[in-house]
Every structure is written in C-alpha cells, then in structure tokens.
Amino acid sequence: MKPEALKKRLDRNRPMTTITIRMPEDVIEDLKQVAPLLGFSGYQPLARAYIGQGLRADLERLEGDTVSALIASLKRHGVSDDVIQEALGEVTGR
C-alpha cells in the first residue's frame, strides 16, 4: 500500500458511512462473544477489523499480481533484471 493511502487508513477520524448488511444471527452472537476477548468495544468494531483485514490482503495480492505482470512484460521487452531491480528499489525505498 502506498504511504499516502496508509496514512489515510490509520487516521482514526476518517469519515464513516452507515450500511445495512444481513448476517446470520449465530455469526453476530459469535462476534459479540469474541469481541471483548480480543479487546474490542463491541461486535461492530470487530466486524470492521475483519473486513479491513480481508480487504487489505486482497488489495496487496491484487497489487502484487499487477507488479508481477508488469515485471514479466518488461522482461519480455528485453529490460534487464538489474534495471528492473533498480527501479523496484527506487519505488519501494530499498
């Protein structure tokens, strides 16, 4: 994730919106039971955390797939591994 996007994600004062989602009652009961054990103030913050974790994992996977595809394309176009590694180092700050 880009540093700018990460900074926004960590802002506790991000705007929120209300949604309605249908979930099985037993799942809600399980969330209510687990939330305090994990240090959450209620089941809704826990549900948001679970959604956020899954979303971040998918975004990372999808961004990684794009980067992998780009690297493969650059190699097919004759760009050397050294140049690709140097460019990746510039982008990632390594």
Coordinates of N, CA and C in Angstrom, one line a residue:
M1 N 0.9 -1.2 0.0 CA 0.0 0.0 0.0 C 0.9 1.2 0.0
K2 N 0.5 2.2 -0.7 CA 1.3 3.5 -0.8 C 1.2 4.2 0.5
P3 N 2.3 4.9 0.9 CA 2.4 5.6 2.2 C 1.3 6.6 2.4
E4 N 0.9 7.3 1.3 CA -0.2 8.2 1.5 C -1.5 7.5 1.8
A5 N -1.8 6.4 1.1 CA -3.0 5.7 1.4 C -3.0 5.1 2.8
L6 N -1.8 4.6 3.2 CA -1.7 4.0 4.5 C -1.9 5.1 5.6
K7 N -1.4 6.2 5.4 CA -1.6 7.3 6.3 C -3.1 7.6 6.5
K8 N -3.8 7.7 5.4 CA -5.3 7.9 5.5 C -6.0 6.8 6.2
R9 N -5.5 5.5 6.0 CA -6.2 4.4 6.7 C -6.0 4.4 8.2
L10 N -4.8 5.0 8.6 CA -4.5 5.0 10.0 C -5.2 6.1 10.8
D11 N -5.8 7.1 10.0 CA -6.4 8.2 10.6 C -7.7 7.8 11.3
R12 N -7.8 7.9 12.6 CA -9.0 7.5 13.4 C -10.2 8.3 13.1
N13 N -10.0 9.5 12.6 CA -11.1 10.4 12.3 C -11.6 10.4 10.9
R14 N -11.4 9.2 10.2 CA -11.9 9.1 8.8 C -13.4 9.2 8.8
P15 N -14.0 9.7 7.8 CA -15.4 9.8 7.7 C -16.0 8.4 7.6
M16 N -17.1 8.2 8.3 CA -17.8 6.9 8.3 C -19.1 7.0 7.6
T17 N -19.6 5.9 7.1 CA -21.0 5.8 6.5 C -21.7 4.6 7.1
T18 N -23.0 4.7 7.2 CA -23.8 3.6 7.7 C -24.2 2.7 6.6
I19 N -24.1 1.4 6.8 CA -24.5 0.4 5.8 C -25.5 -0.6 6.6
T20 N -26.2 -1.3 5.8 CA -27.0 -2.4 6.3 C -26.5 -3.7 5.7
I21 N -26.3 -4.7 6.5 CA -25.8 -5.9 6.0 C -26.5 -7.1 6.7
R22 N -27.0 -8.0 5.9 CA -27.7 -9.2 6.5 C -26.7 -10.2 6.9
M23 N -26.7 -10.7 8.1 CA -25.8 -11.7 8.6 C -26.5 -12.7 9.4
P24 N -26.1 -13.9 9.4 CA -26.8 -14.9 10.3 C -26.7 -14.5 11.7
E25 N -27.7 -14.8 12.5 CA -27.8 -14.4 13.9 C -26.6 -15.1 14.7
D26 N -26.3 -16.3 14.4 CA -25.3 -17.0 15.1 C -23.9 -16.3 14.9
V27 N -23.7 -15.8 13.7 CA -22.4 -15.1 13.5 C -22.4 -13.8 14.3
I28 N -23.4 -13.1 14.4 CA -23.5 -11.9 15.3 C -23.2 -12.3 16.7
E29 N -23.8 -13.3 17.2 CA -23.6 -13.8 18.6 C -22.2 -14.2 18.8
D30 N -21.6 -14.9 17.8 CA -20.1 -15.2 17.9 C -19.3 -14.0 18.0
L31 N -19.6 -13.0 17.1 CA -18.8 -11.7 17.1 C -18.9 -11.0 18.5
K32 N -20.2 -11.0 19.1 CA -20.4 -10.4 20.4 C -19.6 -11.1 21.4
Q33 N -19.4 -12.4 21.3 CA -18.7 -13.2 22.3 C -17.2 -13.0 22.2
V34 N -16.7 -12.9 21.0 CA -15.3 -12.9 20.7 C -14.7 -11.4 20.9
A35 N -15.5 -10.4 20.6 CA -15.1 -9.0 20.6 C -14.4 -8.6 21.9
P36 N -15.0 -8.8 23.0 CA -14.3 -8.4 24.2 C -13.0 -9.2 24.5
L37 N -13.0 -10.4 24.1 CA -11.8 -11.3 24.4 C -10.6 -10.8 23.5
L38 N -10.9 -10.1 22.4 CA -9.9 -9.6 21.6 C -9.6 -8.1 21.8
G39 N -10.3 -7.6 22.8 CA -10.1 -6.2 23.2 C -10.9 -5.2 22.4
F40 N -11.9 -5.6 21.7 CA -12.8 -4.7 21.0 C -13.9 -4.2 21.9
S41 N -14.4 -3.0 21.7 CA -15.5 -2.5 22.5 C -16.9 -3.1 22.1
G42 N -17.0 -3.7 21.0 CA -18.2 -4.3 20.6 C -18.0 -5.1 19.3
Y43 N -19.1 -5.7 18.9 CA -19.0 -6.6 17.7 C -18.8 -5.8 16.4
Q44 N -19.3 -4.6 16.3 CA -19.2 -3.8 15.1 C -17.7 -3.5 14.8
P45 N -17.0 -3.0 15.8 CA -15.6 -2.7 15.5 C -14.8 -4.0 15.1
L46 N -15.2 -5.1 15.7 CA -14.5 -6.4 15.3 C -14.9 -6.7 13.9
A47 N -16.1 -6.6 13.5 CA -16.6 -6.9 12.1 C -15.8 -5.9 11.2
R48 N -15.7 -4.7 11.5 CA -14.9 -3.7 10.7 C -13.5 -4.2 10.5
A49 N -12.9 -4.6 11.7 CA -11.5 -5.1 11.6 C -11.4 -6.3 10.7
Y50 N -12.3 -7.3 10.8 CA -12.2 -8.4 9.9 C -12.4 -8.0 8.5
I51 N -13.3 -7.1 8.2 CA -13.5 -6.7 6.8 C -12.2 -6.0 6.3
G52 N -11.6 -5.1 7.1 CA -10.4 -4.4 6.8 C -9.3 -5.3 6.5
Q53 N -9.1 -6.4 7.4 CA -8.0 -7.3 7.2 C -8.1 -8.0 5.8
G54 N -9.3 -8.5 5.5 CA -9.6 -9.2 4.3 C -9.4 -8.3 3.1
L55 N -9.8 -7.1 3.2 CA -9.7 -6.1 2.1 C -8.2 -5.8 1.9
R56 N -7.4 -5.5 2.9 CA -6.0 -5.2 2.8 C -5.3 -6.4 2.2
A57 N -5.6 -7.6 2.6 CA -5.0 -8.8 2.0 C -5.3 -8.9 0.5
D58 N -6.5 -8.7 0.1 CA -6.9 -8.8 -1.3 C -6.2 -7.6 -2.1
L59 N -6.2 -6.4 -1.5 CA -5.6 -5.3 -2.2 C -4.1 -5.6 -2.5
E60 N -3.4 -6.1 -1.4 CA -2.0 -6.4 -1.5 C -1.8 -7.5 -2.6
R61 N -2.6 -8.5 -2.6 CA -2.5 -9.6 -3.5 C -2.7 -9.1 -4.9
L62 N -3.7 -8.3 -5.1 CA -4.0 -7.8 -6.5 C -3.0 -6.8 -7.0
E63 N -2.4 -6.0 -6.1 CA -1.4 -5.1 -6.4 C -0.1 -5.9 -6.8
G64 N 0.1 -7.0 -6.0 CA 1.3 -7.8 -6.3 C 1.2 -8.5 -7.6
D65 N -0.1 -8.9 -8.0 CA -0.3 -9.6 -9.3 C 0.0 -8.6 -10.4
T66 N -0.4 -7.3 -10.2 CA -0.1 -6.3 -11.2 C 1.4 -6.1 -11.4
V67 N 2.1 -6.0 -10.3 CA 3.5 -5.8 -10.3 C 4.2 -6.9 -11.0
S68 N 3.8 -8.2 -10.6 CA 4.4 -9.4 -11.2 C 4.2 -9.4 -12.7
A69 N 3.0 -9.0 -13.2 CA 2.6 -9.0 -14.6 C 3.5 -7.9 -15.3
L70 N 3.7 -6.8 -14.7 CA 4.5 -5.7 -15.2 C 5.9 -6.2 -15.4
I71 N 6.5 -6.8 -14.4 CA 7.8 -7.3 -14.4 C 8.0 -8.3 -15.5
A72 N 7.1 -9.2 -15.7 CA 7.1 -10.2 -16.7 C 7.1 -9.5 -18.1
S73 N 6.2 -8.5 -18.2 CA 6.1 -7.8 -19.5 C 7.4 -7.1 -19.8
L74 N 8.0 -6.4 -18.8 CA 9.3 -5.7 -19.0 C 10.4 -6.7 -19.5
K75 N 10.4 -7.9 -18.9 CA 11.4 -8.9 -19.2 C 11.2 -9.3 -20.7
R76 N 9.9 -9.5 -21.1 CA 9.6 -9.9 -22.5 C 10.1 -8.8 -23.5
H77 N 10.1 -7.6 -23.0 CA 10.5 -6.5 -23.8 C 12.0 -6.2 -23.8
G78 N 12.7 -7.1 -23.1 CA 14.2 -7.0 -23.1 C 14.8 -6.2 -22.0
V79 N 14.0 -5.7 -21.0 CA 14.5 -5.0 -19.9 C 15.3 -5.9 -19.0
S80 N 16.5 -5.6 -18.6 CA 17.3 -6.5 -17.8 C 16.9 -6.5 -16.4
D81 N 17.2 -7.7 -15.7 CA 16.8 -7.9 -14.3 C 17.4 -6.8 -13.4
D82 N 18.7 -6.3 -13.8 CA 19.3 -5.3 -13.0 C 18.5 -4.0 -13.0
V83 N 18.1 -3.6 -14.2 CA 17.3 -2.4 -14.3 C 15.9 -2.5 -13.6
I84 N 15.3 -3.6 -13.7 CA 14.0 -3.9 -13.0 C 14.2 -3.8 -11.5
Q85 N 15.3 -4.4 -11.0 CA 15.6 -4.4 -9.6 C 15.9 -3.0 -9.1
E86 N 16.6 -2.3 -9.9 CA 16.9 -0.9 -9.5 C 15.6 0.0 -9.4
A87 N 14.8 -0.2 -10.4 CA 13.5 0.5 -10.4 C 12.6 0.1 -9.2
L88 N 12.5 -1.1 -8.9 CA 11.8 -1.6 -7.8 C 12.3 -1.0 -6.5
G89 N 13.7 -0.9 -6.4 CA 14.3 -0.4 -5.3 C 13.9 1.1 -5.1
E90 N 13.9 1.8 -6.2 CA 13.5 3.2 -6.1 C 12.1 3.4 -5.6
V91 N 11.2 2.6 -6.1 CA 9.8 2.7 -5.8 C 9.5 2.3 -4.3
T92 N 10.2 1.2 -3.9 CA 9.9 0.7 -2.5 C 10.8 1.3 -1.5
G93 N 11.8 2.1 -1.9 CA 12.7 2.8 -1.0 C 13.8 1.9 -0.4
R94 N 14.0 0.8 -1.1 CA 15.1 -0.2 -0.6 C 16.4 0.1 -1.2

